[in-house]
Coordinates of C-alpha atoms in Angstrom, one line a residue:
Chain A
M5 CA 81.5 15.7 -6.8
T6 CA 79.3 13.2 -8.7
V7 CA 75.6 13.0 -7.9
R8 CA 74.6 9.9 -6.1
P9 CA 72.2 7.5 -7.9
P10 CA 68.6 7.6 -6.5
T11 CA 68.9 4.3 -4.7
L12 CA 71.8 5.7 -2.6
R13 CA 70.2 9.0 -1.7
D14 CA 68.6 9.8 1.6
R15 CA 64.9 9.4 1.8
R16 CA 63.2 12.6 2.7
R17 CA 59.9 13.8 3.9
Y18 CA 58.3 17.2 3.4
L19 CA 55.9 18.9 5.8
L20 CA 53.4 21.6 4.7
V21 CA 53.1 24.1 7.5
R22 CA 50.8 27.1 7.9
V23 CA 52.1 30.1 9.7
D24 CA 49.6 31.8 12.0
P25 CA 48.5 34.6 12.4
T26 CA 47.7 35.6 8.8
G27 CA 49.8 38.4 7.4
T28 CA 52.8 37.8 9.6
P29 CA 55.9 38.5 7.5
V30 CA 58.2 35.5 8.0
D31 CA 61.8 35.4 6.8
Q32 CA 62.8 31.9 5.7
K33 CA 66.2 32.2 7.2
E34 CA 64.9 33.4 10.5
L35 CA 62.3 30.6 10.5
Y36 CA 65.1 28.1 9.8
Y37 CA 67.0 29.3 12.9
A38 CA 63.8 29.1 15.0
I39 CA 63.2 25.5 13.9
S40 CA 66.8 24.6 14.4
D41 CA 66.8 26.1 17.8
S42 CA 63.6 24.2 18.9
V43 CA 64.9 20.9 17.5
T44 CA 68.2 21.2 19.3
S45 CA 66.6 22.4 22.5
L46 CA 64.0 19.6 22.6
F47 CA 66.0 16.6 21.2
G48 CA 69.6 17.7 21.2
D49 CA 72.3 17.9 18.6
V50 CA 72.3 14.1 17.8
V51 CA 68.7 14.1 16.7
A52 CA 69.1 17.4 14.9
A53 CA 72.0 16.0 12.9
I54 CA 70.0 12.9 12.0
M55 CA 66.9 15.0 11.1
V56 CA 68.7 17.4 8.6
Q57 CA 65.8 19.8 8.6
A58 CA 65.6 22.7 6.2
V59 CA 63.0 25.3 5.1
I60 CA 62.5 24.5 1.4
C61 CA 60.1 27.1 0.1
A62 CA 57.2 29.3 0.8
E63 CA 53.8 28.6 -0.8
G64 CA 51.9 31.9 -0.8
D65 CA 52.1 34.2 2.2
R66 CA 51.0 31.6 4.8
H67 CA 52.4 28.2 3.9
I68 CA 55.9 26.9 4.0
V69 CA 57.5 23.5 3.1
I70 CA 60.0 22.0 5.6
R71 CA 62.2 19.1 4.7
C72 CA 63.5 16.3 7.0
R73 CA 64.9 12.8 6.8
R74 CA 62.3 10.1 6.5
G75 CA 61.5 8.6 9.9
T76 CA 62.1 11.8 11.8
E77 CA 58.9 13.7 10.7
R78 CA 57.2 12.9 14.0
E79 CA 60.0 14.4 16.0
L80 CA 60.1 17.4 13.6
A81 CA 56.4 17.9 14.1
T82 CA 56.8 17.8 17.9
A83 CA 59.6 20.3 17.7
L84 CA 57.6 22.6 15.4
S85 CA 54.8 22.7 18.0
T86 CA 57.2 24.2 20.5
I87 CA 57.9 27.2 18.3
T88 CA 56.1 30.3 19.7
A89 CA 58.1 33.2 18.1
C90 CA 60.3 34.0 15.1
R91 CA 62.6 36.9 15.8
D92 CA 60.3 38.6 18.4
T93 CA 57.2 38.0 16.3
R94 CA 54.6 35.7 17.9
I95 CA 53.7 32.9 15.5
A96 CA 52.2 29.4 15.6
L97 CA 53.1 26.7 13.1
R98 CA 50.2 24.4 12.1
I99 CA 51.1 21.2 10.4
I100 CA 48.8 20.6 7.4
A101 CA 50.3 17.6 5.8
A102 CA 53.4 15.4 5.3
S103 CA 54.5 13.8 2.1
G104 CA 57.4 12.3 0.2
T105 CA 57.3 14.9 -2.6
I106 CA 56.9 18.7 -2.7
E107 CA 54.6 18.4 -5.7
S108 CA 52.0 16.3 -3.8
L109 CA 52.0 19.0 -1.0
R110 CA 51.3 21.7 -3.6
E111 CA 48.5 19.6 -5.0
R112 CA 47.1 19.2 -1.4
L113 CA 47.3 22.9 -0.9
R114 CA 45.5 23.6 -4.2
Q115 CA 42.8 21.1 -3.3
K116 CA 42.4 22.6 0.2
T117 CA 42.1 26.1 -1.3
S118 CA 39.6 25.2 -3.9
G119 CA 37.7 23.1 -1.3
N120 CA 37.4 26.0 1.0
A121 CA 36.2 28.3 -1.8
A122 CA 33.5 25.8 -2.9
A123 CA 32.3 25.3 0.7
D124 CA 31.9 29.0 1.3
G125 CA 30.5 29.6 -2.2
T126 CA 33.1 32.2 -2.9
A127 CA 35.2 30.5 -5.5
E128 CA 35.3 33.7 -7.5
T129 CA 37.3 35.9 -5.1
T130 CA 38.2 39.3 -6.4
P131 CA 41.8 40.4 -6.0
A132 CA 40.7 43.2 -3.7
E133 CA 39.1 40.7 -1.3
D134 CA 42.0 38.3 -1.4
V135 CA 43.8 39.7 1.7
T136 CA 45.6 36.5 2.5
G137 CA 47.2 36.2 -0.9
D138 CA 46.9 32.4 -1.0
G139 CA 43.7 32.4 -2.9
A140 CA 41.7 31.5 0.2
P141 CA 38.2 33.0 0.3
V142 CA 38.0 36.1 2.4
S143 CA 34.8 37.6 3.6
P144 CA 34.2 41.4 3.4
V145 CA 35.3 43.4 6.4
P146 CA 32.7 43.9 9.0
P147 CA 31.0 47.2 9.3
G148 CA 32.7 49.9 11.5
P149 CA 33.2 53.6 11.9
A150 CA 35.3 53.6 8.7
H151 CA 36.3 50.9 6.3
G152 CA 38.3 48.4 8.4
D153 CA 38.0 50.4 11.6
L154 CA 36.0 49.3 14.6
T155 CA 35.7 49.9 18.3
F156 CA 36.0 47.0 20.8
G157 CA 36.1 47.3 24.6
G158 CA 36.3 51.1 24.3
K159 CA 39.3 51.1 22.1
E160 CA 39.7 51.7 18.4
Y161 CA 41.1 48.8 16.3
L162 CA 42.0 48.3 12.7
V163 CA 41.0 45.1 11.0
S164 CA 44.1 43.3 9.8
N165 CA 42.5 40.1 8.6
C166 CA 39.0 38.8 8.1
D167 CA 38.5 35.1 7.2
G168 CA 35.0 33.7 7.6
Q169 CA 33.9 34.1 11.2
K170 CA 37.5 35.0 12.3
V171 CA 38.5 38.6 12.6
D172 CA 42.0 39.7 13.6
V173 CA 42.3 43.3 14.7
I174 CA 45.2 45.6 15.7
E175 CA 44.9 48.4 18.2
K176 CA 45.3 51.8 16.5
G177 CA 48.3 53.9 17.6
F178 CA 52.0 54.2 17.4
K179 CA 53.1 52.4 20.6
N180 CA 52.0 49.3 22.5
T181 CA 49.5 48.3 19.9
H182 CA 48.0 44.9 20.7
R183 CA 46.6 42.4 18.3
L184 CA 43.2 40.8 19.3
F185 CA 41.7 37.6 17.8
L186 CA 37.9 37.9 17.6
T187 CA 34.9 36.6 15.8
R188 CA 32.2 38.4 13.9
S189 CA 29.7 37.6 16.7
D190 CA 32.0 39.5 19.2
L191 CA 31.8 42.6 17.0
E192 CA 28.1 42.4 16.4
E193 CA 27.4 42.4 20.2
P194 CA 26.6 45.9 21.6
Chain B
M11 CA 35.2 10.4 24.0
K12 CA 35.0 14.1 24.5
I13 CA 38.3 15.8 23.9
T14 CA 38.7 18.8 26.2
D15 CA 41.3 21.5 26.8
A16 CA 41.2 21.9 30.6
A17 CA 42.2 25.6 30.8
V18 CA 42.1 28.5 28.4
W19 CA 42.2 32.2 29.3
P20 CA 39.9 34.3 27.1
Y21 CA 39.8 38.1 26.7
P22 CA 40.5 40.2 28.9
A23 CA 43.0 37.8 30.5
G24 CA 44.2 36.9 27.1
D25 CA 44.1 38.4 23.6
S26 CA 41.5 36.2 22.1
S27 CA 37.8 36.1 22.7
V28 CA 36.2 32.9 24.1
R29 CA 34.4 32.4 20.8
R30 CA 37.5 32.7 18.7
L31 CA 39.3 30.2 21.1
A32 CA 36.4 27.9 20.7
L33 CA 36.5 28.2 16.9
E34 CA 40.2 27.5 16.7
A35 CA 40.0 24.7 19.2
R36 CA 37.3 23.0 17.1
E37 CA 39.6 23.2 14.0
L38 CA 42.4 21.7 16.1
G39 CA 40.4 18.7 17.0
F40 CA 38.8 19.6 20.4
D41 CA 35.1 19.0 21.3
S42 CA 35.1 21.4 24.3
I43 CA 37.2 23.9 26.2
V44 CA 37.2 25.0 29.8
A45 CA 37.4 28.8 29.8
I46 CA 38.5 30.3 33.1
D47 CA 36.2 32.9 34.7
T48 CA 33.8 32.7 31.7
P49 CA 30.1 31.7 31.8
P50 CA 29.2 28.4 30.1
S51 CA 27.9 28.5 26.6
T52 CA 28.0 26.7 23.2
Y53 CA 29.4 28.2 20.0
E54 CA 29.4 26.7 16.5
G55 CA 29.0 23.2 18.1
M56 CA 31.8 23.7 20.6
E57 CA 30.9 23.4 24.3
I58 CA 32.5 26.1 26.4
L59 CA 32.6 25.0 30.1
S60 CA 33.0 27.5 32.8
G61 CA 36.2 27.1 34.8
I62 CA 37.3 28.4 38.2
L63 CA 41.0 28.4 39.1
V64 CA 42.0 28.9 42.8
R65 CA 45.6 30.0 42.9
E66 CA 46.1 31.6 46.3
G67 CA 44.7 32.0 49.7
G68 CA 45.3 28.5 51.2
M69 CA 42.8 25.9 52.1
K70 CA 40.2 28.3 53.5
E71 CA 40.0 30.1 50.2
V72 CA 39.7 26.8 48.3
M73 CA 36.8 25.7 50.5
S74 CA 35.1 29.0 50.2
R75 CA 35.3 29.0 46.4
V76 CA 34.1 25.4 46.1
K77 CA 31.1 26.2 48.3
R78 CA 30.3 29.3 46.2
A79 CA 30.6 27.3 43.0
K80 CA 28.2 24.5 44.2
G81 CA 25.5 23.9 41.6
T82 CA 27.1 26.0 38.9
H83 CA 28.6 23.0 37.0
A84 CA 31.9 24.9 36.8
V85 CA 35.1 22.9 36.5
I86 CA 37.1 23.8 39.7
S87 CA 40.9 23.6 39.4
V88 CA 43.3 24.3 42.2
Q89 CA 47.0 25.3 41.8
A90 CA 49.2 22.7 43.6
G91 CA 51.3 23.7 46.5
D92 CA 53.1 21.7 49.2
A93 CA 52.4 18.1 50.1
G94 CA 50.0 18.9 52.9
F95 CA 48.0 21.4 50.9
N96 CA 47.8 19.0 47.9
R97 CA 46.5 16.2 50.1
A98 CA 43.9 18.4 51.6
V99 CA 42.8 19.7 48.2
V100 CA 42.5 16.2 46.7
G101 CA 40.4 15.1 49.7
L102 CA 38.0 18.0 49.3
R103 CA 34.7 17.1 47.6
G104 CA 34.0 19.4 44.7
V105 CA 37.5 19.9 43.4
H106 CA 37.9 18.5 39.9
I107 CA 41.6 19.2 38.9
L108 CA 44.9 19.7 40.7
R109 CA 47.1 21.7 38.3
G110 CA 50.6 23.1 38.2
I111 CA 52.4 20.0 39.6
H112 CA 55.5 20.9 37.5
A113 CA 55.8 24.2 39.4
A114 CA 54.9 22.8 42.9
D115 CA 57.3 21.5 45.6
K116 CA 59.5 18.5 44.6
N117 CA 57.7 16.2 47.1
G118 CA 54.4 17.9 46.6
F119 CA 52.8 15.0 44.9
D120 CA 53.5 11.7 46.5
H121 CA 52.0 8.2 46.4
V122 CA 49.6 9.0 49.2
T123 CA 48.2 12.0 47.3
A124 CA 48.1 9.9 44.1
K125 CA 46.0 7.2 45.9
M126 CA 43.7 9.9 47.3
A127 CA 43.3 11.4 43.8
A128 CA 42.4 8.0 42.4
D129 CA 39.8 7.4 45.2
N130 CA 38.2 10.8 45.0
R131 CA 38.4 11.1 41.2
V132 CA 40.4 14.3 41.2
A133 CA 42.4 14.7 38.0
I134 CA 46.1 15.8 37.8
D135 CA 46.6 18.3 35.0
I136 CA 49.4 18.2 32.5
D137 CA 50.1 21.7 31.4
I138 CA 51.6 21.6 27.9
S139 CA 52.6 25.3 28.0
A140 CA 55.3 24.3 30.4
L141 CA 56.7 22.0 27.7
I142 CA 56.2 24.5 24.8
A143 CA 57.2 27.8 26.2
A144 CA 60.0 26.8 28.6
R145 CA 63.5 26.1 27.5
G146 CA 66.6 24.5 29.2
I147 CA 66.4 23.6 32.8
A148 CA 62.8 24.8 33.3
R149 CA 61.6 22.4 30.6
Q150 CA 63.8 19.6 31.9
R151 CA 62.3 20.0 35.3
A152 CA 58.8 20.0 34.0
L153 CA 59.5 16.8 32.0
Q154 CA 61.0 15.2 35.0
R155 CA 58.0 16.1 37.3
Y156 CA 55.4 14.9 34.7
R157 CA 57.3 11.6 34.2
D158 CA 57.2 11.1 37.9
V159 CA 53.5 11.7 37.9
M160 CA 53.1 9.2 35.1
V161 CA 54.9 6.6 37.2
L162 CA 52.3 7.1 40.0
E163 CA 49.5 7.1 37.4
N164 CA 50.6 3.7 36.1
R165 CA 50.3 2.4 39.7
F166 CA 47.2 4.2 41.0
A167 CA 45.3 5.1 37.7
F168 CA 44.0 8.5 38.8
P169 CA 42.4 10.7 36.2
L170 CA 44.5 13.0 34.0
T171 CA 43.6 16.2 32.1
V172 CA 45.6 18.1 29.5
S173 CA 45.5 21.9 29.3
S174 CA 47.1 24.3 26.9
N175 CA 46.8 27.2 29.4
A176 CA 46.3 29.3 26.2
R177 CA 45.9 33.1 26.5
S178 CA 45.9 33.4 22.7
V179 CA 44.8 31.3 19.8
L180 CA 48.5 31.1 19.0
D181 CA 49.1 29.1 22.2
L182 CA 46.5 26.4 21.2
R183 CA 47.9 23.2 19.8
A184 CA 46.3 20.5 17.7
T185 CA 45.4 17.2 19.4
R186 CA 48.0 15.4 17.2
E187 CA 50.7 17.9 18.3
I188 CA 49.7 17.4 22.0
S189 CA 50.0 13.6 21.4
G190 CA 53.5 14.2 20.1
L191 CA 54.4 16.3 23.1
L192 CA 52.9 13.8 25.6
T193 CA 54.9 10.9 24.1
L194 CA 57.9 12.8 25.5
L195 CA 56.5 11.8 28.9
D196 CA 56.5 8.1 27.9
M197 CA 52.7 8.2 27.6
D198 CA 51.2 5.7 25.1
L199 CA 48.2 6.3 23.0
P200 CA 45.5 4.9 25.3
V201 CA 46.8 7.0 28.2
I202 CA 46.9 10.1 26.0
E203 CA 43.3 9.5 24.9
R204 CA 42.2 9.1 28.5
A205 CA 44.0 12.3 29.5
L206 CA 42.3 14.2 26.7
N207 CA 39.0 12.9 27.9
G208 CA 39.8 13.6 31.5
V209 CA 37.6 16.6 32.1
D210 CA 34.5 14.6 31.0
V211 CA 35.5 11.9 33.5
V212 CA 35.9 14.1 36.5
T213 CA 32.8 16.2 35.8
T214 CA 30.4 13.3 35.3
P215 CA 28.8 12.5 38.6
V216 CA 29.5 9.0 40.0
P217 CA 26.4 6.9 40.4
S218 CA 25.7 6.2 44.0
P219 CA 26.6 2.7 45.2
V220 CA 23.3 2.6 47.1
R221 CA 20.0 2.6 45.1
V222 CA 16.7 3.4 46.8
I223 CA 13.9 1.3 45.5
P224 CA 10.5 2.8 46.3

C-alpha cells in the first residue's frame, strides 16, 4: 500500500498525560484498553471510531503520549478524566498539554522538568535522589525510625515517594496494605 | 471568583490528609475546598472550609445539626431524599447545599423545590464522582437527573455547586476536566463558572433589605 501524501493524511493531536500516583507501573497495552473502554462507555462506538485514540509512547516513568484525531481532543480529555483504574490499580490521569507534534510535547516536558528544578533550587539531582526517574527534583526522605520508615496513626509505613511537600506512604505488611497520601507537615506533627 | 470543591473526605474517611488534598486541589486550579468533618484552616494559600454532611435521621436530625453548627461558619450539606424532605430542607434556614440529587427519588426535585431553593439561596450540588466512577445505566441515570436539574436551573436560577466527593487525591479532577464533564450536562461556560463559585455564593450572608440608620 502506498503512503498517502501529507495533504491527504488525517490531522492528529497528541496529549501529554501524567500518571498518578508516582511509581505506579503502567502497561501501555492495559492503559490503551482502559482508555478505549472509557471512551466507548462515555461517548459510544461512533465517537470512538472517529477519535482513533492510541497510546503512542511513555516519556519517563510517569508521562505518556496519547494520540487522537484533531478536533476530538476535548472529548478524549473528558474521557481520560473518567479513568480511575488500570487493571485493578488505582490511577488518575492528569492532562499536561496537547499539541500537534510529539516533539513539542517532549520539549514541553523538558521545560517543565528544568523549570521545577530551577524553582526548587535542586537542578543538580543525584541519581540516588531521583526516585521518580523523570529527572524531577526529589527531596530527601523525611526522618523516621529507619530510612524511609515512619509511624502515622499508630501504624508503620514505608515511604514510597517524596516530592517536595508531598509524601506517599504504603502500610508495612504482606496483606491489606494501604497507600496514604500525606504531606511533610502531617508527619512533623506529634 | 473563588473556585471551590464542595465536598472532599480527608483521612480517616479517605486515604489522603486534608493538607495533601488542599495541595493537590491548588495544583488542579481550586482556591478552596470544603472538607467534611474537619476544622477550618488555611494551608499553602488554600482555604479549607469545614463541612457538615447530614445523611440520615430525617428532618429532626437536620434541624438539630443546623442548630448545633450555628456560628461555626461550617458549610452544611444535606443528602437529598423524597420530595417532601427536600422541600423541608430547602426551606430550612442554615442549610447551604442539597446534594445527591442523582441518587434521590425520581420526583424528588421538582419545580416547587427549585423555586424555594432560588428564594432561600440553597445550592444544588453536582457530584462529578457519579459521572466519573459510574458506568452504564447508573451513569446514564445520573446524567439524566442532572440534565433535568439544569432545565429547572435555567428557569429559576438557583445556585449550583460542584463537588468531587474525593476520598483520595486520585479522585480530584482539574477545573478544566470538570468543565469538560459538565458540558455533558449541556452546561455552558458562564453556568460552569457560576457552579464552581457556588459555595462562596451560598456562604456569603445576604445584606438585609432593611437598614437601620441611627
